[in-house]
Amino acid sequence: MTRSNRQRLNAVILHALIAPMALVWLFPLWMMGVFATMPDYGIYAPGLSFWFGANFLDNLANLQRTTNFLHAMTVSIVVGLAYTVLSAGLTAMAGWALARYRFFGRGAVLAIILGTISLPFFVVIIPQFILVARDLGMANSWFGLIVPPLFNSLGVLFMRQAFTMMPVELFDAARVEGVREWRIFLFVALPLARPTLAALCIILFLTSWNNYLWPLLIAGDKAMFTAPVALGSLIGISNVSWGGIMAGAVLLTAPMLAVFLLLQRHFIAGIAAGAVK
């Protein structure tokens, strides 16, 4: 068997193994779309259907009427974009400082950041809520939704690794030419770290888009509900609007799948950069 034939055989075997796993992963998404087109009681029907119904528009209308879902999605988009830009900027600057500067306590700072990764969010969420809502009075505000979750320990380590792998001679040459530090960071380091930064931005936006617990706590006013919180409000004590929940879940999932498919090249390049080097 020639080398090309072996490669084709290996590719066929690999796809034969991966295809069932992909179907298992896609099946819940398919059923989410099916349930989004059924009435609320369709999920409990004795004869479970695997094909689409005719109630999608009715479920959307009920969802919008009950939760003002389009406004909630607008809030989620604004929060997600602001969070992504600010958090990516902060994590990139922190990663640059930890990678390229030598200062007293640098090891301690790095150890603290590593420690926060293993610290469950539930440990700090109550003190954080008390600080933001009671002491600062920032409940039901854009500040309360966006700023408290900004620091991302994993993102700092992610960017630090990207900057560490860059040749230090490049930055030294820029300093010899008289380029200021902030210009080196903005116009030399960040462009080189673009794949990693793109992957980080995708992760940050998905994190904000799917965040439920913190917006639920800090936004008691319906005008500040994000889309996941608005969907959660459909779950009542005695009545659950499953059709509306599934229709809203489709609206939340479709843009994220589209974003990932469009930017998967950058995402894979950013993830692979650290693994290869």
Short mmCIF file of C-alpha atoms in Angstrom, two decimals:
data_model
loop_
_atom_site.label_atom_id
_atom_site.label_comp_id
_atom_site.label_asym_id
_atom_site.label_seq_id
_atom_site.Cartn_x
_atom_site.Cartn_y
_atom_site.Cartn_z
CA MET A 1 0.00 0.00 0.00
CA THR A 2 1.41 3.36 -1.02
CA ARG A 3 1.71 6.28 1.35
CA SER A 4 -1.16 8.20 -0.28
CA ASN A 5 -3.45 5.17 0.00
CA ARG A 6 -2.56 4.77 3.67
CA GLN A 7 -3.37 8.44 4.24
CA ARG A 8 -6.76 8.03 2.51
CA LEU A 9 -7.50 4.92 4.57
CA ASN A 10 -6.55 6.70 7.79
CA ALA A 11 -8.77 9.64 6.83
CA VAL A 12 -11.72 7.32 6.15
CA ILE A 13 -11.25 5.52 9.48
CA LEU A 14 -10.91 8.82 11.34
CA HIS A 15 -14.09 10.23 9.78
CA ALA A 16 -15.93 6.98 10.48
CA LEU A 17 -15.04 7.32 14.17
CA ILE A 18 -15.74 11.05 14.42
CA ALA A 19 -19.04 11.11 12.50
CA PRO A 20 -21.06 9.26 15.20
CA MET A 21 -19.61 11.55 17.87
CA ALA A 22 -20.61 14.59 15.81
CA LEU A 23 -24.14 13.23 15.44
CA VAL A 24 -24.38 12.72 19.21
CA TRP A 25 -23.32 16.35 19.73
CA LEU A 26 -25.69 17.68 17.04
CA PHE A 27 -28.74 15.70 18.19
CA PRO A 28 -29.60 18.01 21.16
CA LEU A 29 -29.31 21.04 18.85
CA TRP A 30 -31.63 19.35 16.37
CA MET A 31 -34.19 18.57 19.07
CA MET A 32 -33.95 22.13 20.35
CA GLY A 33 -34.97 23.33 16.90
CA VAL A 34 -37.78 20.75 16.76
CA PHE A 35 -39.18 21.71 20.17
CA ALA A 36 -39.00 25.40 19.18
CA THR A 37 -41.61 24.67 16.50
CA MET A 38 -43.97 22.80 18.85
CA PRO A 39 -46.53 24.10 21.36
CA ASP A 40 -45.61 24.20 25.04
CA TYR A 41 -47.01 20.74 25.70
CA GLY A 42 -45.22 19.23 22.68
CA ILE A 43 -42.17 18.30 24.73
CA TYR A 44 -44.42 16.04 26.87
CA ALA A 45 -46.29 14.48 23.95
CA PRO A 46 -46.40 10.65 24.15
CA GLY A 47 -45.36 10.27 20.53
CA LEU A 48 -42.11 12.23 20.36
CA SER A 49 -41.61 13.84 16.97
CA PHE A 50 -38.21 14.32 15.40
CA TRP A 51 -39.41 16.73 12.72
CA PHE A 52 -40.40 20.38 12.80
CA GLY A 53 -43.87 21.61 13.64
CA ALA A 54 -45.74 24.79 12.74
CA ASN A 55 -45.66 26.82 15.98
CA PHE A 56 -42.31 28.60 15.70
CA LEU A 57 -43.77 32.02 14.90
CA ASP A 58 -46.39 31.63 17.66
CA ASN A 59 -43.67 30.73 20.15
CA LEU A 60 -41.62 33.75 19.07
CA ALA A 61 -44.62 36.04 19.43
CA ASN A 62 -45.35 34.65 22.89
CA LEU A 63 -41.68 35.01 23.85
CA GLN A 64 -41.55 38.63 22.71
CA ARG A 65 -44.86 39.48 24.36
CA THR A 66 -43.87 37.91 27.68
CA THR A 67 -40.22 38.98 27.99
CA ASN A 68 -39.53 41.70 25.38
CA PHE A 69 -36.84 39.34 24.12
CA LEU A 70 -35.51 41.58 21.35
CA HIS A 71 -34.64 44.22 23.95
CA ALA A 72 -32.99 41.55 26.11
CA MET A 73 -30.90 40.39 23.14
CA THR A 74 -29.88 43.99 22.49
CA VAL A 75 -28.71 44.27 26.10
CA SER A 76 -26.78 41.00 25.72
CA ILE A 77 -25.11 42.24 22.53
CA VAL A 78 -24.09 45.57 24.11
CA VAL A 79 -22.81 43.87 27.27
CA GLY A 80 -21.01 41.17 25.27
CA LEU A 81 -19.23 43.61 22.96
CA ALA A 82 -18.24 45.97 25.78
CA TYR A 83 -17.08 43.10 27.96
CA THR A 84 -15.07 41.55 25.13
CA VAL A 85 -13.28 44.77 24.18
CA LEU A 86 -12.52 45.87 27.75
CA SER A 87 -11.57 42.43 29.05
CA ALA A 88 -9.38 41.66 26.03
CA GLY A 89 -7.59 44.99 26.50
CA LEU A 90 -7.04 44.46 30.21
CA THR A 91 -5.90 40.86 29.86
CA ALA A 92 -3.56 41.77 26.98
CA MET A 93 -1.93 44.55 29.03
CA ALA A 94 -1.60 42.29 32.07
CA GLY A 95 -0.15 39.49 29.95
CA TRP A 96 2.33 41.91 28.37
CA ALA A 97 3.48 43.18 31.77
CA LEU A 98 3.94 39.66 33.15
CA ALA A 99 5.77 38.47 30.03
CA ARG A 100 8.13 41.37 29.31
CA TYR A 101 8.75 43.31 32.53
CA ARG A 102 10.74 42.31 35.60
CA PHE A 103 9.41 43.83 38.80
CA PHE A 104 9.29 43.02 42.50
CA GLY A 105 6.48 40.58 43.32
CA ARG A 106 6.06 39.38 39.74
CA GLY A 107 6.14 35.74 40.82
CA ALA A 108 3.61 36.39 43.59
CA VAL A 109 1.25 38.12 41.16
CA LEU A 110 1.52 35.20 38.76
CA ALA A 111 0.88 32.73 41.59
CA ILE A 112 -2.22 34.66 42.68
CA ILE A 113 -3.56 34.67 39.12
CA LEU A 114 -2.97 30.93 38.88
CA GLY A 115 -4.72 30.46 42.21
CA THR A 116 -7.81 32.36 41.12
CA ILE A 117 -8.35 29.86 38.29
CA SER A 118 -8.98 27.09 40.83
CA LEU A 119 -11.21 29.33 42.96
CA PRO A 120 -14.91 28.65 42.23
CA PHE A 121 -16.91 31.69 41.18
CA PHE A 122 -19.56 30.84 43.76
CA VAL A 123 -17.05 31.60 46.53
CA VAL A 124 -16.70 35.26 45.52
CA ILE A 125 -20.08 36.00 43.98
CA ILE A 126 -21.82 36.99 47.26
CA PRO A 127 -19.06 39.40 48.43
CA GLN A 128 -18.90 40.77 44.88
CA PHE A 129 -22.65 41.29 44.81
CA ILE A 130 -22.63 43.04 48.19
CA LEU A 131 -19.81 45.33 47.06
CA VAL A 132 -21.39 46.26 43.72
CA ALA A 133 -25.06 46.39 44.71
CA ARG A 134 -24.97 47.67 48.29
CA ASP A 135 -21.70 49.55 48.74
CA LEU A 136 -21.37 51.03 45.26
CA GLY A 137 -25.08 51.18 44.46
CA MET A 138 -24.48 49.88 40.92
CA ALA A 139 -27.30 47.34 40.69
CA ASN A 140 -29.44 47.57 37.53
CA SER A 141 -26.70 49.47 35.70
CA TRP A 142 -24.37 48.90 32.77
CA PHE A 143 -21.44 49.20 35.17
CA GLY A 144 -22.77 46.39 37.33
CA LEU A 145 -23.32 44.11 34.34
CA ILE A 146 -20.02 44.71 32.56
CA VAL A 147 -17.24 45.75 34.95
CA PRO A 148 -17.18 43.21 37.84
CA PRO A 149 -16.53 40.12 35.65
CA LEU A 150 -13.92 41.90 33.51
CA PHE A 151 -10.75 40.32 34.93
CA ASN A 152 -10.15 36.94 33.32
CA SER A 153 -7.28 34.93 34.80
CA LEU A 154 -7.19 32.42 31.97
CA GLY A 155 -7.07 35.24 29.44
CA VAL A 156 -4.10 36.83 31.23
CA LEU A 157 -2.16 33.57 31.13
CA PHE A 158 -3.23 33.04 27.53
CA MET A 159 -1.85 36.41 26.42
CA ARG A 160 1.25 36.09 28.61
CA GLN A 161 2.12 32.86 26.83
CA ALA A 162 1.64 34.51 23.44
CA PHE A 163 3.91 37.45 24.32
CA THR A 164 6.53 35.18 25.92
CA MET A 165 6.95 33.24 22.69
CA MET A 166 7.78 36.40 20.70
CA PRO A 167 11.47 37.21 20.06
CA VAL A 168 12.70 39.77 22.57
CA GLU A 169 15.18 41.11 20.00
CA LEU A 170 12.29 42.58 18.04
CA PHE A 171 11.20 44.74 20.97
CA ASP A 172 14.77 45.68 21.83
CA ALA A 173 15.27 46.88 18.27
CA ALA A 174 12.17 49.03 18.55
CA ARG A 175 13.42 50.54 21.81
CA VAL A 176 16.79 51.32 20.20
CA GLU A 177 14.90 53.21 17.49
CA GLY A 178 13.26 55.30 20.21
CA VAL A 179 9.79 53.77 19.99
CA ARG A 180 7.84 54.27 23.20
CA GLU A 181 6.61 51.33 25.22
CA TRP A 182 2.93 51.88 24.53
CA ARG A 183 3.59 52.01 20.78
CA ILE A 184 5.62 48.79 20.98
CA PHE A 185 2.68 47.14 22.71
CA LEU A 186 0.02 48.49 20.34
CA PHE A 187 1.78 48.35 17.00
CA VAL A 188 4.33 45.56 17.38
CA ALA A 189 3.21 43.06 20.02
CA LEU A 190 -0.56 43.08 19.48
CA PRO A 191 -0.40 42.56 15.69
CA LEU A 192 1.90 39.59 16.24
CA ALA A 193 -0.53 38.20 18.82
CA ARG A 194 -3.57 38.69 16.56
CA PRO A 195 -4.48 34.95 16.25
CA THR A 196 -4.29 34.49 20.01
CA LEU A 197 -6.18 37.72 20.63
CA ALA A 198 -8.89 36.70 18.15
CA ALA A 199 -9.34 33.34 19.88
CA LEU A 200 -9.49 35.07 23.26
CA CYS A 201 -12.12 37.54 22.01
CA ILE A 202 -14.31 34.67 20.79
CA ILE A 203 -14.03 32.94 24.16
CA LEU A 204 -14.77 36.15 26.08
CA PHE A 205 -17.81 37.00 23.97
CA LEU A 206 -19.22 33.49 24.35
CA THR A 207 -18.62 33.69 28.10
CA SER A 208 -20.53 36.96 28.35
CA TRP A 209 -23.27 35.81 25.97
CA ASN A 210 -23.97 32.67 28.02
CA ASN A 211 -23.52 34.25 31.44
CA TYR A 212 -26.64 33.75 33.54
CA LEU A 213 -25.90 33.86 37.26
CA TRP A 214 -24.28 37.30 37.61
CA PRO A 215 -26.83 39.18 35.41
CA LEU A 216 -29.60 37.39 37.31
CA LEU A 217 -28.28 38.72 40.62
CA ILE A 218 -27.32 42.25 39.62
CA ALA A 219 -30.19 43.10 37.23
CA GLY A 220 -33.52 43.06 39.01
CA ASP A 221 -35.10 45.49 36.57
CA LYS A 222 -36.59 43.84 33.46
CA ALA A 223 -35.15 46.65 31.33
CA MET A 224 -31.65 45.38 32.18
CA PHE A 225 -32.36 41.67 31.66
CA THR A 226 -29.93 39.90 29.37
CA ALA A 227 -31.28 37.25 27.00
CA PRO A 228 -30.45 34.21 29.23
CA VAL A 229 -32.14 35.89 32.21
CA ALA A 230 -35.17 36.74 30.09
CA LEU A 231 -35.42 33.10 29.04
CA GLY A 232 -35.13 31.97 32.64
CA SER A 233 -38.08 34.19 33.57
CA LEU A 234 -40.33 31.92 31.49
CA ILE A 235 -39.89 29.14 34.06
CA GLY A 236 -42.71 29.64 36.54
CA ILE A 237 -43.79 27.70 39.59
CA SER A 238 -46.75 26.04 37.90
CA ASN A 239 -46.23 26.85 34.22
CA VAL A 240 -43.20 26.62 31.95
CA SER A 241 -43.32 28.00 28.42
CA TRP A 242 -41.12 25.37 26.79
CA GLY A 243 -41.97 26.50 23.28
CA GLY A 244 -40.89 30.06 24.06
CA ILE A 245 -37.74 28.86 25.84
CA MET A 246 -36.70 26.68 22.92
CA ALA A 247 -37.46 29.42 20.40
CA GLY A 248 -35.33 31.85 22.42
CA ALA A 249 -32.58 29.25 22.72
CA VAL A 250 -32.53 28.96 18.92
CA LEU A 251 -32.19 32.73 18.60
CA LEU A 252 -29.33 32.70 21.12
CA THR A 253 -27.52 29.72 19.60
CA ALA A 254 -27.73 30.58 15.89
CA PRO A 255 -25.62 33.79 16.05
CA MET A 256 -22.95 32.05 18.11
CA LEU A 257 -22.70 29.18 15.65
CA ALA A 258 -22.46 31.68 12.80
CA VAL A 259 -19.73 33.66 14.58
CA PHE A 260 -17.74 30.53 15.31
CA LEU A 261 -18.04 29.21 11.74
CA LEU A 262 -16.95 32.56 10.32
CA LEU A 263 -14.04 32.99 12.74
CA GLN A 264 -13.02 29.38 13.30
CA ARG A 265 -9.83 29.91 11.28
CA HIS A 266 -8.68 32.57 13.75
CA PHE A 267 -9.84 30.51 16.72
CA ILE A 268 -7.98 27.39 15.62
CA ALA A 269 -4.87 29.41 14.72
CA GLY A 270 -4.85 31.09 18.14
CA ILE A 271 -5.28 27.83 20.02
CA ALA A 272 -2.73 25.99 17.89
CA ALA A 273 -0.11 28.73 18.18
CA GLY A 274 0.58 27.94 21.81
CA ALA A 275 0.47 24.20 21.26
CA VAL A 276 2.91 24.20 18.34
CA LYS A 277 5.47 26.57 19.83
#
